Amino acid sequence: METYPKRNNNNKWKPLAFLLIHSVAILIFTRGFLLTRTELPFHSTCSDASLSPCLSLNSDHNQNQKCWTKPVVDRVVIIVLDALRIDFLAPSAFFPEAKPWMDKLTVLQNLAFGNESSSSAKIFKAFADPPTTSLQRLKGLTTGGLPTFVDVGNSFGAPAIVEDNFINQLVLNGKRLVMMGDDTWTQLFPNQFHTSYPFPSFNVKDLDTVDNGCIEHLFPTLYKDDWDVLIAHFLGVDHAGHIFGVDSMPMINKLEQYNTVLEKVVDILESQAGLGGLHENTMLIVMGDHGQTLNGDHGGGTAEEVETTMFAMSTKKHTPSVPPEFDTSSCKQDPDGKQICISSIEQLDFAATLSALLGISFPFGSIGHVNPELYALGSSSLNLDNTELGNFGTQPAVKEWMKNYVNVLCVNAWQVKRYIDVYSNSSVVGFSSDDMSRISNLYSAAEHHWSKSVKHLLMNNDGNEDSTNTSALKEQITAYLNFFSSVAELARSKWTEFNLTLMITGFGMLVISLILQSLAIFRGDKPYAVGSGLSTGAAFTLFIVLIRACSFLSNSYILEEGKVANFLLATTGLIKLRYSLMSKTMRKEACIFLAMVSVLRVSIEIGLTKQAATSQFMSSSPTWMLGLAPDHPALTYAIETAPIISLVVLICVLYIAVAKTATEGIWKYVTAGSMINYFLIALLWSSESQIFGLDGLLQVIGGRNIIPQTVYVIGLVQLFVLASAHMFCAGKDKNWAIRAVALVSACSSPVILLSGKQGSMLALAYLLAGYCIMRLEGVERRTKSDGQHKFSKLDPLRVVQWSLLSVCMFFASGHWCAFDGLRYGAAFVGFDEFVLIRQAILLTIETFGFSIILSVFGLPLLLPFHSQTPQAHGARRHQLFQMYLLYGVISATTVTATILCVTIHRRHLMVWGLFAPKFVFDVVGLILTDVLICLASAYYL
């Protein structure tokens, strides 16, 4: 007869020790992997340009020039339409199929393609560099650099930019700035604006506050003369995308509203564009900071996210043409047979181009170049010799423009080369000698051509228009553009500095922690640890864990992580089915388990469409799921009633669980509170539906936020009661079943609420699958004839199944390991105003609720509860501790494999678009798992 040791309280400290080891290891690795590029403290000044080889900027010829380049526009109006897709502005003729959201900004299309304004207005296809979050894009637009991935974490608390930037240069050069709209600008550039009207930007459910604030201040400001640069940042399109998606009426309504606003802006500018008018020489720029997917997401590096657009218009109606060699236009024919063209521009070039247009110093760290087509739009104010009104497309005018532009590029190239040299010498790693040699050779070749040919041509401006001079100018421009292209390519490929020593140290600490955790499992108390001999089941379990870990070495398998986990879970289910058929027991449970796995497989497919957060969960692909049209009454009825029915089933399950439990007291009352919460959630969803006739209920009870807030309050009270009961009633109640049910049900209410109408159905599937895992535990041992039917040894396969099921729940609920997989709208369920800590907690609960929170706290439910003897209770307690250790090992193995993956692929093309987000999600998940294991150990053990 086996004896069981008494309760060992030292076991509670082991999860805490592993939490500390994991935290330190991840911190060290992160310091090596997610290092920001070195931000140099230097700032450009007007006097710096005297060091360049370019034409003297203080000569009599350029006596009106104040800084590096001659200003060609007096004022600039920058209107940022957040998340502006290219197909929001470009005509539908440029796309294979016309969509409802296209051709809504008609005022800009008419200006760009109309006969009268075609020379002074242009539409660009703009390319942003990932990550495509607003903070990083604004930083890139204003500094002319490439913000690194680590800055994504600052998107919810933007720090002030200390690096030299376009806004700082405007202030240093005495320009007056006015800003209105997204308050991110005032966070990035505090005390830089002459006047500012910031509005809170994080409530994605609010489509109008920021936009209405912009409109309120925009029109009156355009009539004032106390500013030089006006910035208006609208957010409605971005928020409409996050909540409703691109193909939605709120999105179309927003675009139509913007069209009306822009029409009035253009009217104001043109009405005062005459000689001596307030906007005689003003440039209007309407642009997006990034794009968005059809589901309204952004943050990654897909084509939909990095492709945005820009519209530029000069109030000067006649601007010089760009030589065809430097024209990036792509042309199509509209339905009327007219040829329409759009150009292209890199957002990297925005800061340098605007600096040249306004005649200020370029930001010290800018690596972009002055875009020829955007610069040409403002060049009508230049003193172009031998040109007359209406002749701006003639050869003399084009050559005169090239003379001005090539000198601008000369200063631009000198500035970029200076920065690259200083950066390489100041940074810890810098660029390799081969890279620097290649860059230096390109610049030297361009400078040699400049000194020997072009500089003398510009200084001896004798009016000679022969083709040799024109060819020399074009060659010089091409040489500079090649240099800029090479620098940008180098920066994009090697911008981040990796510290391999720290990365390897962090990886090594995680490997050591895995060894220690494994020893704690395999060499723990003998009756409860995994047998010292590696059984077939343990070997199979190890194989499942390792094959999933190895899959992270491939970017393709990371993209299909949910499907991989589901496949492995189905594999374990088939093994269980085989043994159940052999033993002729638990066949029903094995079949139900495989059915739930199949349901999750379909849910993963639907979840990846990012429609699972709404009632579209079941209707996203109705044609192949049910063979019904999307608007079929039966389908609509099923979609609206299925979540309610699932909640009713969950209430019944809780009632049965409580009724069959002999334990009295606080645990049952807590579980009853969960049933009340389920009822409130069902009431909320019913009132939001059109088929239950409860439309006016929310107004009667005081608004849509009352029920969610009530659910949160009840949940907090439940957790407080459970914590108090554990502290004051420790040891008095050994019935784990009711304690686990009470805790899991208390946590499940907010998770279901925040997950939307899919939440109750996923919770029901999770419950059924978990029940089957518990019932099928040890089924393979029942095929043996030795009669040893004991649960004294840890069965690792059920823990692995539970872990794989949790991963499936993450993807089935519509998430994936990318920042555009976060559902920011869930952070505002029950609240309208933005409070950082509160919204961060709600977003965390929604993101990791099913996959981590319920999974960790629900692990004791996998244990069979047959006997209530002290010996059986002691056995289960020690077995549960081993299960938590094994669950932690599985999570740590996943993160260790991810860290190995990002270390190997740190120079991979998709490192910032795929591997780095995967790393962030996994390490956050591991730390959260370790913290919850510590809490669960304290609660259960």
mmCIF file of C-alpha atoms in Angstrom, residues 221-354:
data_model
loop_
_atom_site.group_PDB
_atom_site.id
_atom_site.type_symbol
_atom_site.label_atom_id
_atom_site.label_comp_id
_atom_site.label_asym_id
_atom_site.label_seq_id
_atom_site.Cartn_x
_atom_site.Cartn_y
_atom_site.Cartn_z
ATOM 1 C CA THR A 221 -8.213 78.646 -39.072
ATOM 2 C CA LEU A 222 -7.935 78.650 -42.863
ATOM 3 C CA TYR A 223 -9.078 82.286 -42.859
ATOM 4 C CA LYS A 224 -6.351 83.332 -40.384
ATOM 5 C CA ASP A 225 -2.838 84.488 -41.161
ATOM 6 C CA ASP A 226 -1.179 83.484 -37.870
ATOM 7 C CA TRP A 227 0.197 80.146 -39.072
ATOM 8 C CA ASP A 228 2.534 78.703 -41.687
ATOM 9 C CA VAL A 229 1.792 74.974 -41.377
ATOM 10 C CA LEU A 230 -1.613 73.552 -40.461
ATOM 11 C CA ILE A 231 -2.047 69.895 -39.470
ATOM 12 C CA ALA A 232 -5.518 68.342 -39.138
ATOM 13 C CA HIS A 233 -5.619 64.642 -38.240
ATOM 14 C CA PHE A 234 -8.986 62.899 -38.750
ATOM 15 C CA LEU A 235 -9.650 59.456 -37.201
ATOM 16 C CA GLY A 236 -13.148 58.464 -38.336
ATOM 17 C CA VAL A 237 -12.076 56.135 -41.155
ATOM 18 C CA ASP A 238 -9.611 54.326 -38.903
ATOM 19 C CA HIS A 239 -12.198 53.801 -36.163
ATOM 20 C CA ALA A 240 -14.919 52.799 -38.635
ATOM 21 C CA GLY A 241 -12.563 50.168 -40.025
ATOM 22 C CA HIS A 242 -11.738 48.755 -36.597
ATOM 23 C CA ILE A 243 -15.382 48.441 -35.590
ATOM 24 C CA PHE A 244 -17.307 47.838 -38.824
ATOM 25 C CA GLY A 245 -14.735 46.975 -41.490
ATOM 26 C CA VAL A 246 -14.147 48.637 -44.840
ATOM 27 C CA ASP A 247 -17.233 47.309 -46.566
ATOM 28 C CA SER A 248 -19.764 48.970 -44.272
ATOM 29 C CA MET A 249 -22.135 51.915 -44.304
ATOM 30 C CA PRO A 250 -20.332 53.764 -41.474
ATOM 31 C CA MET A 251 -17.168 53.677 -43.580
ATOM 32 C CA ILE A 252 -18.954 54.949 -46.684
ATOM 33 C CA ASN A 253 -20.662 57.674 -44.641
ATOM 34 C CA LYS A 254 -17.301 58.791 -43.277
ATOM 35 C CA LEU A 255 -15.752 58.991 -46.737
ATOM 36 C CA GLU A 256 -18.692 61.017 -47.990
ATOM 37 C CA GLN A 257 -18.356 63.333 -44.990
ATOM 38 C CA TYR A 258 -14.653 63.791 -45.763
ATOM 39 C CA ASN A 259 -15.481 64.608 -49.366
ATOM 40 C CA THR A 260 -17.772 67.416 -48.204
ATOM 41 C CA VAL A 261 -15.121 68.727 -45.804
ATOM 42 C CA LEU A 262 -12.384 68.639 -48.434
ATOM 43 C CA GLU A 263 -14.617 70.368 -50.950
ATOM 44 C CA LYS A 264 -15.063 73.277 -48.553
ATOM 45 C CA VAL A 265 -11.331 73.339 -47.773
ATOM 46 C CA VAL A 266 -10.499 73.582 -51.471
ATOM 47 C CA ASP A 267 -13.095 76.321 -51.964
ATOM 48 C CA ILE A 268 -11.560 78.382 -49.148
ATOM 49 C CA LEU A 269 -8.044 77.954 -50.511
ATOM 50 C CA GLU A 270 -8.994 78.774 -54.099
ATOM 51 C CA SER A 271 -11.089 81.776 -53.060
ATOM 52 C CA GLN A 272 -7.982 83.367 -51.567
ATOM 53 C CA ALA A 273 -5.410 82.128 -54.066
ATOM 54 C CA GLY A 274 -5.286 85.284 -56.133
ATOM 55 C CA LEU A 275 -2.377 87.674 -56.329
ATOM 56 C CA GLY A 276 -1.683 88.967 -52.839
ATOM 57 C CA GLY A 277 -4.246 86.583 -51.344
ATOM 58 C CA LEU A 278 -3.801 84.703 -48.100
ATOM 59 C CA HIS A 279 -3.312 81.433 -50.001
ATOM 60 C CA GLU A 280 -1.546 82.745 -53.059
ATOM 61 C CA ASN A 281 1.197 80.148 -52.648
ATOM 62 C CA THR A 282 -0.225 77.400 -50.441
ATOM 63 C CA MET A 283 0.123 73.661 -50.843
ATOM 64 C CA LEU A 284 -2.647 71.306 -49.731
ATOM 65 C CA ILE A 285 -1.666 67.742 -48.825
ATOM 66 C CA VAL A 286 -4.296 65.122 -48.005
ATOM 67 C CA MET A 287 -2.699 61.862 -46.951
ATOM 68 C CA GLY A 288 -3.033 58.660 -44.983
ATOM 69 C CA ASP A 289 -0.513 57.580 -42.396
ATOM 70 C CA HIS A 290 -1.036 53.914 -43.317
ATOM 71 C CA GLY A 291 -3.601 51.662 -44.946
ATOM 72 C CA GLN A 292 -5.884 49.011 -43.470
ATOM 73 C CA THR A 293 -7.137 45.553 -44.320
ATOM 74 C CA LEU A 294 -10.722 44.884 -45.330
ATOM 75 C CA ASN A 295 -11.373 44.037 -41.691
ATOM 76 C CA GLY A 296 -10.037 47.419 -40.571
ATOM 77 C CA ASP A 297 -6.764 46.142 -39.133
ATOM 78 C CA HIS A 298 -3.294 47.618 -39.439
ATOM 79 C CA GLY A 299 0.070 47.303 -37.747
ATOM 80 C CA GLY A 300 1.713 44.681 -39.934
ATOM 81 C CA GLY A 301 3.424 44.742 -43.285
ATOM 82 C CA THR A 302 0.865 43.386 -45.747
ATOM 83 C CA ALA A 303 0.213 45.271 -48.973
ATOM 84 C CA GLU A 304 -3.152 46.571 -47.747
ATOM 85 C CA GLU A 305 -1.536 47.960 -44.603
ATOM 86 C CA VAL A 306 1.557 49.607 -46.100
ATOM 87 C CA GLU A 307 -0.140 50.995 -49.213
ATOM 88 C CA THR A 308 -1.861 54.297 -48.567
ATOM 89 C CA THR A 309 -2.294 57.438 -50.638
ATOM 90 C CA MET A 310 -1.519 61.119 -50.862
ATOM 91 C CA PHE A 311 -3.140 64.009 -52.703
ATOM 92 C CA ALA A 312 -1.150 67.211 -53.263
ATOM 93 C CA MET A 313 -2.333 70.466 -54.793
ATOM 94 C CA SER A 314 -0.685 73.832 -55.240
ATOM 95 C CA THR A 315 -2.796 76.968 -55.400
ATOM 96 C CA LYS A 316 -0.400 78.041 -58.147
ATOM 97 C CA LYS A 317 -2.200 76.760 -61.214
ATOM 98 C CA HIS A 318 0.848 76.232 -63.399
ATOM 99 C CA THR A 319 3.651 73.943 -62.323
ATOM 100 C CA PRO A 320 6.561 72.513 -64.326
ATOM 101 C CA SER A 321 6.419 69.013 -65.698
ATOM 102 C CA VAL A 322 8.805 66.317 -64.524
ATOM 103 C CA PRO A 323 11.077 64.703 -67.131
ATOM 104 C CA PRO A 324 9.733 61.299 -68.110
ATOM 105 C CA GLU A 325 12.841 59.608 -66.660
ATOM 106 C CA PHE A 326 11.714 60.652 -63.164
ATOM 107 C CA ASP A 327 7.974 60.327 -63.667
ATOM 108 C CA THR A 328 6.539 57.406 -61.683
ATOM 109 C CA SER A 329 3.032 57.716 -63.075
ATOM 110 C CA SER A 330 0.870 54.682 -63.697
ATOM 111 C CA CYS A 331 -1.980 55.348 -66.103
ATOM 112 C CA LYS A 332 -5.365 53.811 -66.844
ATOM 113 C CA GLN A 333 -8.403 54.786 -68.867
ATOM 114 C CA ASP A 334 -11.522 55.855 -67.024
ATOM 115 C CA PRO A 335 -15.014 54.762 -68.216
ATOM 116 C CA ASP A 336 -15.118 57.807 -70.490
ATOM 117 C CA GLY A 337 -11.913 56.792 -72.238
ATOM 118 C CA LYS A 338 -9.842 59.541 -70.654
ATOM 119 C CA GLN A 339 -6.311 58.678 -69.510
ATOM 120 C CA ILE A 340 -5.810 59.191 -65.780
ATOM 121 C CA CYS A 341 -2.496 58.755 -63.962
ATOM 122 C CA ILE A 342 -1.340 58.405 -60.375
ATOM 123 C CA SER A 343 2.267 58.634 -59.199
ATOM 124 C CA SER A 344 4.058 56.919 -56.323
ATOM 125 C CA ILE A 345 5.963 58.192 -53.309
ATOM 126 C CA GLU A 346 7.677 56.658 -50.307
ATOM 127 C CA GLN A 347 6.581 58.058 -46.957
ATOM 128 C CA LEU A 348 10.272 57.947 -46.097
ATOM 129 C CA ASP A 349 10.685 60.925 -48.459
ATOM 130 C CA PHE A 350 7.960 63.062 -46.904
ATOM 131 C CA ALA A 351 10.107 64.940 -44.353
ATOM 132 C CA ALA A 352 12.847 65.794 -46.840
ATOM 133 C CA THR A 353 10.383 66.927 -49.515
ATOM 134 C CA LEU A 354 8.380 69.164 -47.171
#
